[in-house]
Amino acid sequence: MQQLKRIFIGKPLKSSDEGNQKLGRFKALAMLSSDALSSVAYGTEEIVVVLTTLSAAAIWYSIPIAAFVLVLLISLTLSYRQVIHAYPGGGGAYVVSSENLGKNAGLVAGGSLLVDYMLTVAVSISAGAEAITSAIPAMYGHQVGISFVIVIILMAMNLRGMRESASFLMVPVYLFVLMMTLMIIVGCYKIFTGAIPFHATATVGAVVPGISMALIFRAFSSGSSSLTGVEAISNAVPFFKKPRATNAAETLAIMAAILGFFFAGITFLNYWYGIVPMEKVTVLSQVAQHTFGKGFFFYIVQFATAFILAVAANTGFSAFPVLAYNLAKDKYMPHMYMDRGDRLGYSNGIITLAIGSMALIFIFNGDTSRLIPLYAVGVFIPFTLSQSGMLRKWWVERPKNWFGKSIANFVGALISFAILIILFVYRLPDIWPFFIIMPIMIWIFYKIHDHYKKVARQLRVSANEAVLHDYDGSTVIVLVSNVTQVTRGALDYAQSIGDYVIAMHVSTDENPEKEREIQAEFKADFPNVRFVDVHSSYRSIQKPIVRFVDIVSKNAQKRNFTTTVLVPQFVPRKPWQNILHNQ
């Protein structure tokens, strides 16, 4: 087992090697921006899909809608740059909301982001599987299986450590950046030179019968899904090389500039080409076909898109463990999420994210259109809370240029809140599970926190308890499976440390004759030791032992005795021989 682990995960790293795992801007951009950049593969499509429910002529509204999405992007970028500098320890919306709006707001933001990162993985990988089936129609119908394979690969890659996963991600991310840039430049060049004539379904400003603000709002909320992942860098500031805040802020600015260029360019080309969404073929695939034809570059775009959508989930794998760490540090999640694995990553967070995302892919059958509304509401709640938290921070602290700083937060909070209202009003049939999941998560957070507080009170040593307790004796329980040299050694040791020794054996119905032989042999060899046989009808060993120990310990307390349990174990000479023995 250990050898398999070393093959897939790699050799353990020393704690002193942590500094070598930190990321520069070039690698961090690949690792932390893949989610945001890849969303252009479906952001424009989500807008157009909503608009075409009325008519193809309504596609021209995607241009002003895209402009508003870009305004929100600028506002969020400016705001999260401030978050990075104000909270260089990471934690993003959870820390900002907790410190400025109260713990309840922080838990809502943290819980929303935990779910959203699972949805990030599910949406990105499902979209990647759809891109693969668009290029290879023969694989259509196997999206869930393809998605599961990709999740497992990404989980193993992240368990190996940040630097290795970042190095791997550089290829798909920068290939996608190169191909999208080339496609937009070539497309615009062909348009301006007249090589591709105007094929839009309607001119900008054309009157479309039946258009309503409700439809526009729904399209805007769907298109805003392109901004998911913008907050990930603020959550993962500790991953950067020093100066961490400066490097993280500059990486965020670069990512936002690339994202804005891609989103605007693809939306414009889609409008100019007059592309209408089709089943089994993505809008981006159609844009690439109109730009390059069905030649070499078309298939490279398809490959790059599928690749980045598949690895875009890595943003979730990077940010989820850090957020889980911060929640665990504040005692709202199990402390195991604070533990680092062999490769210095938060392995428990990585594994939890993989399991959760696979469950979502299975439940929603890998359908991105059903996942995206939940995905959007999961990220715009933290957006709204973090912007509001920063706004309150500036108004309370009033640092230099505080008013100018607060403008970006105000705009971001206002638009994010407006999108939430739109989602709640117009997409309620799609997002209703959120209103069940979030209260349950908050309840779980508080139950965990309450448990840790109670345990801390029980374990705390007060001044009048500092004196060691004086016990009158000790009861020792020795678990016995059969009579061997191991049993003899355990009983000798038990008698050396205890005043009262009990040998406990759990018997089953599988071999009654053997059970009688063990009991007779024990009494013959150890006549002075009390032998207790506890019968288990269901072959369970743990429950009978726990019940018996509980009864003995309560009786021991009445006599002012301590209770000790000895579990004898046979240790073979070679590790591989463990599998030959039932321990």
mmCIF file of C-alpha atoms in Angstrom, residues 121-367:
data_model
loop_
_atom_site.group_PDB
_atom_site.id
_atom_site.type_symbol
_atom_site.label_atom_id
_atom_site.label_comp_id
_atom_site.label_asym_id
_atom_site.label_seq_id
_atom_site.Cartn_x
_atom_site.Cartn_y
_atom_site.Cartn_z
ATOM 1 C CA VAL A 121 -15.001 21.125 -9.987
ATOM 2 C CA ALA A 122 -18.298 19.596 -11.111
ATOM 3 C CA VAL A 123 -19.114 22.359 -13.635
ATOM 4 C CA SER A 124 -15.609 22.660 -15.067
ATOM 5 C CA ILE A 125 -15.107 18.946 -15.511
ATOM 6 C CA SER A 126 -18.625 18.395 -16.864
ATOM 7 C CA ALA A 127 -18.040 21.203 -19.378
ATOM 8 C CA GLY A 128 -14.703 19.620 -20.268
ATOM 9 C CA ALA A 129 -16.421 16.289 -20.850
ATOM 10 C CA GLU A 130 -18.981 18.061 -23.085
ATOM 11 C CA ALA A 131 -16.160 19.672 -25.075
ATOM 12 C CA ILE A 132 -14.568 16.244 -25.546
ATOM 13 C CA THR A 133 -17.856 14.766 -26.785
ATOM 14 C CA SER A 134 -18.331 17.788 -29.122
ATOM 15 C CA ALA A 135 -15.014 16.956 -30.772
ATOM 16 C CA ILE A 136 -15.546 13.158 -30.597
ATOM 17 C CA PRO A 137 -19.311 12.498 -31.012
ATOM 18 C CA ALA A 138 -18.804 8.741 -30.544
ATOM 19 C CA MET A 139 -18.125 9.406 -26.844
ATOM 20 C CA TYR A 140 -21.448 11.220 -26.352
ATOM 21 C CA GLY A 141 -23.383 9.701 -23.429
ATOM 22 C CA HIS A 142 -20.262 8.845 -21.415
ATOM 23 C CA GLN A 143 -19.779 12.312 -19.857
ATOM 24 C CA VAL A 144 -20.159 11.104 -16.261
ATOM 25 C CA GLY A 145 -17.527 8.369 -16.653
ATOM 26 C CA ILE A 146 -15.112 10.779 -18.365
ATOM 27 C CA SER A 147 -15.698 13.315 -15.581
ATOM 28 C CA PHE A 148 -14.944 10.783 -12.811
ATOM 29 C CA VAL A 149 -11.637 9.845 -14.443
ATOM 30 C CA ILE A 150 -10.611 13.508 -14.696
ATOM 31 C CA VAL A 151 -11.532 14.187 -11.034
ATOM 32 C CA ILE A 152 -9.391 11.273 -9.841
ATOM 33 C CA ILE A 153 -6.433 12.411 -11.961
ATOM 34 C CA LEU A 154 -6.679 15.969 -10.593
ATOM 35 C CA MET A 155 -6.984 14.708 -7.018
ATOM 36 C CA ALA A 156 -3.826 12.599 -7.377
ATOM 37 C CA MET A 157 -2.009 15.489 -9.035
ATOM 38 C CA ASN A 158 -2.871 17.888 -6.182
ATOM 39 C CA LEU A 159 -1.939 15.332 -3.539
ATOM 40 C CA ARG A 160 1.545 15.373 -5.097
ATOM 41 C CA GLY A 161 1.941 19.052 -4.202
ATOM 42 C CA MET A 162 1.447 22.590 -5.497
ATOM 43 C CA ARG A 163 4.575 22.947 -7.586
ATOM 44 C CA GLU A 164 4.030 19.747 -9.533
ATOM 45 C CA SER A 165 0.356 20.507 -10.209
ATOM 46 C CA ALA A 166 1.215 24.094 -11.214
ATOM 47 C CA SER A 167 3.915 22.879 -13.606
ATOM 48 C CA PHE A 168 1.436 20.473 -15.197
ATOM 49 C CA LEU A 169 -1.253 23.164 -15.490
ATOM 50 C CA MET A 170 0.992 25.596 -17.327
ATOM 51 C CA VAL A 171 0.607 23.598 -20.567
ATOM 52 C CA PRO A 172 -3.221 23.603 -20.853
ATOM 53 C CA VAL A 173 -3.694 27.109 -19.431
ATOM 54 C CA TYR A 174 -1.160 28.865 -21.627
ATOM 55 C CA LEU A 175 -2.173 26.807 -24.668
ATOM 56 C CA PHE A 176 -5.763 27.966 -24.116
ATOM 57 C CA VAL A 177 -4.630 31.586 -23.665
ATOM 58 C CA LEU A 178 -2.625 31.368 -26.895
ATOM 59 C CA MET A 179 -5.457 29.789 -28.922
ATOM 60 C CA MET A 180 -8.196 32.137 -27.636
ATOM 61 C CA THR A 181 -5.988 35.160 -28.342
ATOM 62 C CA LEU A 182 -5.224 33.849 -31.825
ATOM 63 C CA MET A 183 -8.893 33.074 -32.514
ATOM 64 C CA ILE A 184 -10.101 36.526 -31.450
ATOM 65 C CA ILE A 185 -7.364 38.347 -33.370
ATOM 66 C CA VAL A 186 -7.876 36.249 -36.538
ATOM 67 C CA GLY A 187 -11.670 36.587 -36.269
ATOM 68 C CA CYS A 188 -11.549 40.367 -35.846
ATOM 69 C CA TYR A 189 -8.998 40.677 -38.682
ATOM 70 C CA LYS A 190 -11.265 38.700 -41.046
ATOM 71 C CA ILE A 191 -14.263 40.826 -40.031
ATOM 72 C CA PHE A 192 -12.492 44.154 -40.569
ATOM 73 C CA THR A 193 -11.025 43.026 -43.912
ATOM 74 C CA GLY A 194 -14.425 41.818 -45.109
ATOM 75 C CA ALA A 195 -13.424 38.148 -45.286
ATOM 76 C CA ILE A 196 -16.310 37.270 -42.966
ATOM 77 C CA PRO A 197 -19.472 39.282 -43.775
ATOM 78 C CA PHE A 198 -22.047 40.382 -41.208
ATOM 79 C CA HIS A 199 -24.324 37.424 -40.335
ATOM 80 C CA ALA A 200 -25.849 38.633 -37.053
ATOM 81 C CA THR A 201 -29.449 37.613 -36.457
ATOM 82 C CA ALA A 202 -30.346 41.275 -35.822
ATOM 83 C CA THR A 203 -28.545 44.620 -35.712
ATOM 84 C CA VAL A 204 -27.715 46.241 -32.364
ATOM 85 C CA GLY A 205 -30.715 48.311 -31.266
ATOM 86 C CA ALA A 206 -33.256 46.331 -33.272
ATOM 87 C CA VAL A 207 -36.680 46.000 -31.646
ATOM 88 C CA VAL A 208 -37.388 42.401 -30.650
ATOM 89 C CA PRO A 209 -41.077 41.688 -29.934
ATOM 90 C CA GLY A 210 -41.678 40.099 -26.531
ATOM 91 C CA ILE A 211 -38.358 41.165 -24.952
ATOM 92 C CA SER A 212 -38.630 41.816 -21.217
ATOM 93 C CA MET A 213 -36.439 42.920 -18.345
ATOM 94 C CA ALA A 214 -36.999 39.516 -16.761
ATOM 95 C CA LEU A 215 -35.320 37.843 -19.737
ATOM 96 C CA ILE A 216 -32.463 40.382 -19.730
ATOM 97 C CA PHE A 217 -31.905 39.858 -15.998
ATOM 98 C CA ARG A 218 -31.874 36.077 -16.396
ATOM 99 C CA ALA A 219 -29.342 36.328 -19.236
ATOM 100 C CA PHE A 220 -27.181 38.740 -17.195
ATOM 101 C CA SER A 221 -27.184 36.453 -14.148
ATOM 102 C CA SER A 222 -26.234 33.477 -16.348
ATOM 103 C CA GLY A 223 -23.448 35.408 -18.095
ATOM 104 C CA SER A 224 -22.052 36.522 -14.752
ATOM 105 C CA SER A 225 -21.075 32.904 -14.165
ATOM 106 C CA SER A 226 -17.978 33.859 -16.185
ATOM 107 C CA LEU A 227 -16.724 35.679 -13.080
ATOM 108 C CA THR A 228 -16.677 32.655 -10.826
ATOM 109 C CA GLY A 229 -13.128 31.951 -9.742
ATOM 110 C CA VAL A 230 -12.123 35.622 -9.521
ATOM 111 C CA GLU A 231 -12.016 35.359 -5.707
ATOM 112 C CA ALA A 232 -9.788 32.245 -5.653
ATOM 113 C CA ILE A 233 -6.499 34.183 -5.633
ATOM 114 C CA SER A 234 -7.540 36.136 -2.517
ATOM 115 C CA ASN A 235 -8.201 32.808 -0.762
ATOM 116 C CA ALA A 236 -4.803 31.382 -1.696
ATOM 117 C CA VAL A 237 -2.403 34.274 -0.951
ATOM 118 C CA PRO A 238 -0.239 32.031 1.341
ATOM 119 C CA PHE A 239 0.683 29.948 -1.739
ATOM 120 C CA PHE A 240 2.645 32.840 -3.295
ATOM 121 C CA LYS A 241 6.318 33.625 -2.977
ATOM 122 C CA LYS A 242 7.267 36.746 -1.021
ATOM 123 C CA PRO A 243 6.147 39.494 -1.243
ATOM 124 C CA ARG A 244 2.954 37.448 -1.214
ATOM 125 C CA ALA A 245 0.366 40.238 -1.310
ATOM 126 C CA THR A 246 2.098 42.074 -4.151
ATOM 127 C CA ASN A 247 2.532 38.939 -6.261
ATOM 128 C CA ALA A 248 -1.069 37.849 -5.626
ATOM 129 C CA ALA A 249 -2.500 41.276 -6.503
ATOM 130 C CA GLU A 250 -0.505 41.464 -9.749
ATOM 131 C CA THR A 251 -1.549 37.910 -10.703
ATOM 132 C CA LEU A 252 -5.199 38.855 -10.115
ATOM 133 C CA ALA A 253 -4.857 41.928 -12.356
ATOM 134 C CA ILE A 254 -3.283 39.876 -15.172
ATOM 135 C CA MET A 255 -6.004 37.246 -14.889
ATOM 136 C CA ALA A 256 -8.792 39.856 -14.990
ATOM 137 C CA ALA A 257 -7.305 41.545 -18.071
ATOM 138 C CA ILE A 258 -7.097 38.232 -19.953
ATOM 139 C CA LEU A 259 -10.602 37.200 -18.834
ATOM 140 C CA GLY A 260 -12.137 40.530 -19.893
ATOM 141 C CA PHE A 261 -10.462 40.383 -23.316
ATOM 142 C CA PHE A 262 -11.623 36.812 -23.945
ATOM 143 C CA PHE A 263 -15.199 37.371 -22.786
ATOM 144 C CA ALA A 264 -15.640 40.552 -24.841
ATOM 145 C CA GLY A 265 -13.971 39.033 -27.925
ATOM 146 C CA ILE A 266 -15.942 35.777 -27.932
ATOM 147 C CA THR A 267 -19.255 37.567 -27.300
ATOM 148 C CA PHE A 268 -18.587 39.955 -30.221
ATOM 149 C CA LEU A 269 -17.576 37.156 -32.623
ATOM 150 C CA ASN A 270 -20.606 35.084 -31.624
ATOM 151 C CA TYR A 271 -22.901 38.064 -32.344
ATOM 152 C CA TRP A 272 -21.227 38.919 -35.664
ATOM 153 C CA TYR A 273 -21.304 35.323 -36.900
ATOM 154 C CA GLY A 274 -24.982 34.991 -35.934
ATOM 155 C CA ILE A 275 -24.374 31.767 -34.049
ATOM 156 C CA VAL A 276 -27.391 30.094 -32.435
ATOM 157 C CA PRO A 277 -26.838 27.433 -29.710
ATOM 158 C CA MET A 278 -27.081 23.837 -30.920
ATOM 159 C CA GLU A 279 -27.403 20.558 -29.056
ATOM 160 C CA LYS A 280 -24.175 18.513 -28.840
ATOM 161 C CA VAL A 281 -22.055 21.422 -30.224
ATOM 162 C CA THR A 282 -20.913 24.272 -27.968
ATOM 163 C CA VAL A 283 -21.073 27.942 -28.988
ATOM 164 C CA LEU A 284 -17.301 28.263 -28.616
ATOM 165 C CA SER A 285 -16.835 25.314 -30.961
ATOM 166 C CA GLN A 286 -19.007 27.060 -33.555
ATOM 167 C CA VAL A 287 -17.052 30.324 -33.155
ATOM 168 C CA ALA A 288 -13.796 28.421 -33.737
ATOM 169 C CA GLN A 289 -15.256 26.714 -36.812
ATOM 170 C CA HIS A 290 -16.418 30.020 -38.325
ATOM 171 C CA THR A 291 -12.998 31.562 -37.641
ATOM 172 C CA PHE A 292 -10.634 28.754 -38.706
ATOM 173 C CA GLY A 293 -12.853 26.334 -40.628
ATOM 174 C CA LYS A 294 -12.714 22.633 -39.710
ATOM 175 C CA GLY A 295 -8.974 22.422 -40.008
ATOM 176 C CA PHE A 296 -5.937 22.047 -37.776
ATOM 177 C CA PHE A 297 -6.499 25.178 -35.674
ATOM 178 C CA PHE A 298 -10.147 24.269 -35.053
ATOM 179 C CA TYR A 299 -9.140 20.961 -33.474
ATOM 180 C CA ILE A 300 -6.375 22.641 -31.463
ATOM 181 C CA VAL A 301 -8.980 25.070 -30.060
ATOM 182 C CA GLN A 302 -11.244 22.123 -29.191
ATOM 183 C CA PHE A 303 -8.383 20.279 -27.548
ATOM 184 C CA ALA A 304 -7.223 23.367 -25.610
ATOM 185 C CA THR A 305 -10.793 24.110 -24.468
ATOM 186 C CA ALA A 306 -11.437 20.564 -23.312
ATOM 187 C CA PHE A 307 -8.061 20.515 -21.573
ATOM 188 C CA ILE A 308 -8.523 23.792 -19.659
ATOM 189 C CA LEU A 309 -12.123 22.990 -18.730
ATOM 190 C CA ALA A 310 -10.948 19.706 -17.308
ATOM 191 C CA VAL A 311 -8.123 21.267 -15.286
ATOM 192 C CA ALA A 312 -10.105 24.428 -14.394
ATOM 193 C CA ALA A 313 -11.347 22.386 -11.481
ATOM 194 C CA ASN A 314 -7.851 22.759 -10.058
ATOM 195 C CA THR A 315 -8.785 26.235 -8.810
ATOM 196 C CA GLY A 316 -11.227 24.495 -6.494
ATOM 197 C CA PHE A 317 -8.547 22.004 -5.441
ATOM 198 C CA SER A 318 -6.266 24.949 -4.603
ATOM 199 C CA ALA A 319 -8.760 27.137 -2.729
ATOM 200 C CA PHE A 320 -11.065 24.619 -0.975
ATOM 201 C CA PRO A 321 -8.339 23.143 1.317
ATOM 202 C CA VAL A 322 -7.199 26.636 2.421
ATOM 203 C CA LEU A 323 -10.769 27.711 3.195
ATOM 204 C CA ALA A 324 -11.403 24.441 5.066
ATOM 205 C CA TYR A 325 -8.168 25.089 7.016
ATOM 206 C CA ASN A 326 -9.388 28.562 8.072
ATOM 207 C CA LEU A 327 -12.769 27.196 9.151
ATOM 208 C CA ALA A 328 -11.081 24.355 11.055
ATOM 209 C CA LYS A 329 -8.708 26.822 12.720
ATOM 210 C CA ASP A 330 -11.765 28.686 14.018
ATOM 211 C CA LYS A 331 -13.238 25.335 15.179
ATOM 212 C CA TYR A 332 -16.119 25.257 12.673
ATOM 213 C CA MET A 333 -14.781 22.238 10.770
ATOM 214 C CA PRO A 334 -12.966 19.114 11.997
ATOM 215 C CA HIS A 335 -9.340 19.706 12.966
ATOM 216 C CA MET A 336 -8.218 17.080 10.465
ATOM 217 C CA TYR A 337 -8.536 19.779 7.782
ATOM 218 C CA MET A 338 -5.582 21.562 9.407
ATOM 219 C CA ASP A 339 -3.283 18.567 8.912
ATOM 220 C CA ARG A 340 -0.738 18.604 6.099
ATOM 221 C CA GLY A 341 -0.105 15.476 4.074
ATOM 222 C CA ASP A 342 3.177 13.901 3.015
ATOM 223 C CA ARG A 343 3.574 16.486 0.232
ATOM 224 C CA LEU A 344 2.728 19.466 2.507
ATOM 225 C CA GLY A 345 -0.743 19.938 1.023
ATOM 226 C CA TYR A 346 -3.992 19.810 2.994
ATOM 227 C CA SER A 347 -4.767 16.282 1.825
ATOM 228 C CA ASN A 348 -8.054 15.824 3.698
ATOM 229 C CA GLY A 349 -9.484 18.925 2.036
ATOM 230 C CA ILE A 350 -8.373 17.713 -1.400
ATOM 231 C CA ILE A 351 -9.955 14.267 -0.928
ATOM 232 C CA THR A 352 -13.196 15.728 0.486
ATOM 233 C CA LEU A 353 -13.503 18.065 -2.502
ATOM 234 C CA ALA A 354 -13.008 15.196 -4.956
ATOM 235 C CA ILE A 355 -15.681 13.042 -3.295
ATOM 236 C CA GLY A 356 -18.159 15.938 -3.075
ATOM 237 C CA SER A 357 -17.695 16.975 -6.699
ATOM 238 C CA MET A 358 -18.107 13.405 -7.970
ATOM 239 C CA ALA A 359 -21.356 13.159 -6.000
ATOM 240 C CA LEU A 360 -22.627 16.352 -7.678
ATOM 241 C CA ILE A 361 -21.621 15.125 -11.143
ATOM 242 C CA PHE A 362 -23.490 11.872 -10.508
ATOM 243 C CA ILE A 363 -26.613 13.566 -9.071
ATOM 244 C CA PHE A 364 -26.878 16.080 -11.949
ATOM 245 C CA ASN A 365 -25.687 13.565 -14.562
ATOM 246 C CA GLY A 366 -22.860 15.898 -15.649
ATOM 247 C CA ASP A 367 -25.330 18.506 -17.028
#
